[in-house]
PDB file of C-alpha atoms and ligand atoms in Angstrom:
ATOM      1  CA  UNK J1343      -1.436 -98.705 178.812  1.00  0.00           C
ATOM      2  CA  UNK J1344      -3.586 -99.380 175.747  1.00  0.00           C
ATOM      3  CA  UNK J1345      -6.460 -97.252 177.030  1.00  0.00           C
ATOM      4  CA  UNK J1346      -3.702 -94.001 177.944  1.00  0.00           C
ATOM      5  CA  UNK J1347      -2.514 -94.462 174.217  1.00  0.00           C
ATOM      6  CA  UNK J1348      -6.032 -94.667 173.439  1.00  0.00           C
ATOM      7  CA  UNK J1349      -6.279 -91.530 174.930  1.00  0.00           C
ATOM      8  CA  UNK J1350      -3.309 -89.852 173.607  1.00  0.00           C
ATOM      9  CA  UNK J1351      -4.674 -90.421 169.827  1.00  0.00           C
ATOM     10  CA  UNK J1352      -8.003 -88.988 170.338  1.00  0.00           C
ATOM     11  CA  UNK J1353     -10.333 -91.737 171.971  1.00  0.00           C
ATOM     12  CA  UNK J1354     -12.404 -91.505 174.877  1.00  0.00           C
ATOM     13  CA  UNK J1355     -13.537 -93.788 177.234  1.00  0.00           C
ATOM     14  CA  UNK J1356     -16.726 -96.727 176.080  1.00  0.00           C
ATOM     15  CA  UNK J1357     -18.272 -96.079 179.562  1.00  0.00           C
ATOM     16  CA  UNK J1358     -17.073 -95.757 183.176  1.00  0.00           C
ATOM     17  CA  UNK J1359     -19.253 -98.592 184.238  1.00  0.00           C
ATOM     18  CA  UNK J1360     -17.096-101.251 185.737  1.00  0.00           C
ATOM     19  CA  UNK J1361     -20.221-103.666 186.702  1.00  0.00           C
ATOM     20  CA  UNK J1362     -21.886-103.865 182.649  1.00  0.00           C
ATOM     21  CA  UNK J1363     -20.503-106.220 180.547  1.00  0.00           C
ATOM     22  CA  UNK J1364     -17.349-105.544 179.016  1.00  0.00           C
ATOM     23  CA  UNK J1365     -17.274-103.953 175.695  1.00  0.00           C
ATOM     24  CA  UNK J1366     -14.099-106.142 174.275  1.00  0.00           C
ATOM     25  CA  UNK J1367     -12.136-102.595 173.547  1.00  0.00           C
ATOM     26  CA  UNK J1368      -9.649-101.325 176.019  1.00  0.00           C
ATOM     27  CA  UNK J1369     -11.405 -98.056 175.990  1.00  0.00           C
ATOM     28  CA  UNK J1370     -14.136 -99.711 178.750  1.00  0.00           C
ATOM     29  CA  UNK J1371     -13.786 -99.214 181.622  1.00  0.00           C
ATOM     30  CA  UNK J1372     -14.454-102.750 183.322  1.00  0.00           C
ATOM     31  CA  UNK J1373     -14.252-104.965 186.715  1.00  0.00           C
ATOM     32  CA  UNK J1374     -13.770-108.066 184.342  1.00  0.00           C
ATOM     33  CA  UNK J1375     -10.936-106.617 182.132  1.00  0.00           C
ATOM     34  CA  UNK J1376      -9.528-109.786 180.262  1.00  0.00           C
ATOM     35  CA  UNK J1377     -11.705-109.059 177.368  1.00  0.00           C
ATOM     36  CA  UNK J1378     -10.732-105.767 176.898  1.00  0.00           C
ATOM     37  CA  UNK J1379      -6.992-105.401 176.385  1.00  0.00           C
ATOM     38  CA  UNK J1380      -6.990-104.511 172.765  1.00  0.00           C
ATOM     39  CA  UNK J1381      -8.386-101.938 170.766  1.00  0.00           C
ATOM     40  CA  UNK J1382     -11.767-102.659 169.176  1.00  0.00           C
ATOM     41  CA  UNK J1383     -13.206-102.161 165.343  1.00  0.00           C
ATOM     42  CA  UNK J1384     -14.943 -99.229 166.474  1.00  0.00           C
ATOM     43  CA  UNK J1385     -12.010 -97.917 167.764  1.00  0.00           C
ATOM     44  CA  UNK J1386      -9.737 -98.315 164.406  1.00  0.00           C
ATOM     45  CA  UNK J1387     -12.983 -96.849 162.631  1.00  0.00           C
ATOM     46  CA  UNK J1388     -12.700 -93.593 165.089  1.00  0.00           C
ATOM     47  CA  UNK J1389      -8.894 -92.917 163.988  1.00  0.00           C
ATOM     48  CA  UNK J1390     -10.076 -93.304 160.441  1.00  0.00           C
ATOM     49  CA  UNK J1391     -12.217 -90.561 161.076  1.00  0.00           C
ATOM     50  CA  UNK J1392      -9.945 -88.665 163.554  1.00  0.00           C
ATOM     51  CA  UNK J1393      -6.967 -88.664 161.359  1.00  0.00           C
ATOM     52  CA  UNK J1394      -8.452 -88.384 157.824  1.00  0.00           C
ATOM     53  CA  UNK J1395      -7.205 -86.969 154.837  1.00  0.00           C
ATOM     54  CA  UNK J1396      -9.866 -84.708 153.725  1.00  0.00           C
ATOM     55  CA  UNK J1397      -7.891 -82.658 151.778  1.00  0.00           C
ATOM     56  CA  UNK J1398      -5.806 -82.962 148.621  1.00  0.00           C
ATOM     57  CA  UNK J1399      -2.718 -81.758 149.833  1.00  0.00           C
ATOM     58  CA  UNK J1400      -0.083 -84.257 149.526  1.00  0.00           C
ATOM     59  CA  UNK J1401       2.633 -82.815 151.928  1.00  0.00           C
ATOM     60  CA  UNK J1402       5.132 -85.708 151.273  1.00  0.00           C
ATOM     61  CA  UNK J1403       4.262 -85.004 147.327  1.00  0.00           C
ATOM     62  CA  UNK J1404       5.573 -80.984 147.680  1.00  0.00           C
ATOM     63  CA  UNK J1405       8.187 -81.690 149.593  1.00  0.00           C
ATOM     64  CA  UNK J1406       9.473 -83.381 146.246  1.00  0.00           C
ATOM     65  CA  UNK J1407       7.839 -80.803 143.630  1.00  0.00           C
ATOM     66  CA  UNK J1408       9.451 -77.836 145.715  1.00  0.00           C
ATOM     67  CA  UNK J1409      12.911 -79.393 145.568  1.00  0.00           C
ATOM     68  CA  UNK J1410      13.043 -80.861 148.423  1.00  0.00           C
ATOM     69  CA  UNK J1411      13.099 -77.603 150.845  1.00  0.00           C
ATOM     70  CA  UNK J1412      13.024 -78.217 154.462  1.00  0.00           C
ATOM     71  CA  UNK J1413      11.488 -75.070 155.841  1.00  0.00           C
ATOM     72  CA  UNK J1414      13.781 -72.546 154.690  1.00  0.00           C
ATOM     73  CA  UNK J1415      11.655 -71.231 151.812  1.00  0.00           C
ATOM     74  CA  UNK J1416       9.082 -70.071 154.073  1.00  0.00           C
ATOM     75  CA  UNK J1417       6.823 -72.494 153.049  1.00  0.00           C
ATOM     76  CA  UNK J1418       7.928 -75.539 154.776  1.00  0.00           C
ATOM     77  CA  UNK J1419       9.064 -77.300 151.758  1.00  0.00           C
ATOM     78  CA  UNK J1420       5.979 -79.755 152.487  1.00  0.00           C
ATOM     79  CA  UNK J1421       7.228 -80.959 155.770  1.00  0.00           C
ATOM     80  CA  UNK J1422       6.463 -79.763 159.419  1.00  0.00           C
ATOM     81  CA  UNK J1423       4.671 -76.486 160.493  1.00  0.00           C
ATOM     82  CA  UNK J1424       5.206 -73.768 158.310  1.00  0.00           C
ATOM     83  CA  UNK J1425       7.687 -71.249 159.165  1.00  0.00           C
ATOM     84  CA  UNK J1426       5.772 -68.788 161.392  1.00  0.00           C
ATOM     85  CA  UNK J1427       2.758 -70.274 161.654  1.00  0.00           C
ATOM     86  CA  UNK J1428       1.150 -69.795 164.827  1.00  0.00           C
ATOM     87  CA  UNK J1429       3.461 -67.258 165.855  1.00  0.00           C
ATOM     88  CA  UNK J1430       0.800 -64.347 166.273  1.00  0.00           C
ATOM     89  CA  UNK J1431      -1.889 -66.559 167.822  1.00  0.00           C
ATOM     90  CA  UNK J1432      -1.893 -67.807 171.220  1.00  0.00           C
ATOM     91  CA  UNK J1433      -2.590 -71.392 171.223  1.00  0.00           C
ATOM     92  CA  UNK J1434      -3.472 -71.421 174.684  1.00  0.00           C
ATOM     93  CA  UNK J1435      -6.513 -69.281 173.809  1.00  0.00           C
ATOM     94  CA  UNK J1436      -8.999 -71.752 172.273  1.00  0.00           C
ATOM     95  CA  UNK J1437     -10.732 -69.198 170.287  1.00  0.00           C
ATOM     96  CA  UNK J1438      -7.660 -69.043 168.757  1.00  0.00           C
ATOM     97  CA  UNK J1439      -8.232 -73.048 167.383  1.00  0.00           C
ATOM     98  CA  UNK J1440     -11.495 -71.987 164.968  1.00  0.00           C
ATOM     99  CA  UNK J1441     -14.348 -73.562 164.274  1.00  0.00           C
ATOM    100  CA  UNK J1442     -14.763 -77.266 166.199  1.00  0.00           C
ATOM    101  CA  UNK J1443     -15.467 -80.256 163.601  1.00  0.00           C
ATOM    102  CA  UNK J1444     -15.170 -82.987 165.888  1.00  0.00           C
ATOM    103  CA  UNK J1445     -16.895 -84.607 169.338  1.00  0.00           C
ATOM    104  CA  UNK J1446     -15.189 -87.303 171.556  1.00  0.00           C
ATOM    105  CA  UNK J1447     -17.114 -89.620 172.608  1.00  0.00           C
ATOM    106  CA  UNK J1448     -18.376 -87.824 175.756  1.00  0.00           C
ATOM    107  CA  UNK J1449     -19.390 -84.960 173.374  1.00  0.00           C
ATOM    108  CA  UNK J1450     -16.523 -82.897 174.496  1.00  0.00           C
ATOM    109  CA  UNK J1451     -15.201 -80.869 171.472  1.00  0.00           C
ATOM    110  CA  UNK J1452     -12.199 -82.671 170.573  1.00  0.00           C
ATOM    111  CA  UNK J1453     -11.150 -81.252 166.855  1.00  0.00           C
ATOM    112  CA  UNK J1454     -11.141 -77.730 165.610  1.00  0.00           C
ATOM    113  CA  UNK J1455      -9.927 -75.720 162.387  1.00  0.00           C
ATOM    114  CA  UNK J1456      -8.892 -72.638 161.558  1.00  0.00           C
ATOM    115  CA  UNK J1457      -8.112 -71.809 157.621  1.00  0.00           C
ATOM    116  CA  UNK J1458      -5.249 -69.480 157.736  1.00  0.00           C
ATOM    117  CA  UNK J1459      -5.581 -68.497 153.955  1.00  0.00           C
ATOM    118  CA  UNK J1460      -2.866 -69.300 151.421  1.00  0.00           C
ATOM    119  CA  UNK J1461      -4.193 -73.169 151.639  1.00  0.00           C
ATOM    120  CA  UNK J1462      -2.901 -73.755 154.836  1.00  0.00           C
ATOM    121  CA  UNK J1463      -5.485 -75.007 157.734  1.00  0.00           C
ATOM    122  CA  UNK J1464      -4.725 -75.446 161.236  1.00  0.00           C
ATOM    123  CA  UNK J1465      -6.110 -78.026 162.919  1.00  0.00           C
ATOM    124  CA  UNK J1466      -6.027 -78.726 166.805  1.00  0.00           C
ATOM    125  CA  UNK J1467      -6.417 -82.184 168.442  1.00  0.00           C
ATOM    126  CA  UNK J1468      -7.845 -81.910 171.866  1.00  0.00           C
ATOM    127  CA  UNK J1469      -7.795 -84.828 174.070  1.00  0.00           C
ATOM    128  CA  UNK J1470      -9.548 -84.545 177.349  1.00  0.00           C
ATOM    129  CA  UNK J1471      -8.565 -86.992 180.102  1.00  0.00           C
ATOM    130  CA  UNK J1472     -10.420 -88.182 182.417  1.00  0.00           C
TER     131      UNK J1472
HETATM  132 CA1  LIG P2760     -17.663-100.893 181.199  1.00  0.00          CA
HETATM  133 ZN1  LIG P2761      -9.113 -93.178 180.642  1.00  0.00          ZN
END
């Protein structure tokens, strides 16, 4: 369960080995798994990375500056997707997701952004399960 969570936040797998020692993160695969029911350092340092804030938007901040709109504005009011964002792109499509910023672990591409103008940036998560 830890490792699918894992997995659903943006990590990848240690290795797929389940003879070499185990790696003491529940991202290992591992024939010997009581070391490795938790997540590891490595693996709080890799949501650090995965989820952060590199810009100086402060979306909780506007939502109070604006008034406290909720979307109807057209803006967002701070919170959620912006109204109609997305709506003329097909997110299917990944050359619709920009330029990729980010490898998992098994150098698939795993983060991508797309600057929309007006300050807004889209960013997609990709998590590829294995
Ligand atoms: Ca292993
Ligand atoms: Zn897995």
């Amino acid at each position: 369960m830890c490792q699918e969570v894992g997995h659903i936040l943006g990590l990848g797998h240690v290795d797929e080995d389940f003879n070499n020692p185990p790696s003491g993160t529940c991202m290992d695969y591992s024939a010997d798994p009581e070391p490795n029911q938790h997540p590891n350092q490595h693996d709080y340092d890799m949501l650090e990375i995965i989820y952060a804030h590199l810009d100086s938007v402060d979306t909780y901040k506007s939502s109070d500056d604006d008034g406290g709109g909720n979307g109807n504005n057209g803006r967002g009011g701070g919170r959620g997707k912006p109204e109609g964002v997305g709506n003329n792109m097909d997110l299917n499509d990944p050359s619709a997701w920009g330029q990729s910023i980010k490898e998992d672990a098994q150098g698939n591409k795993s983060l991508f952004v797309k600057d929309l103008g007006n300050g807004e940036k889209l960013f997609t998560f990709v998590t590829w399960i294995q």
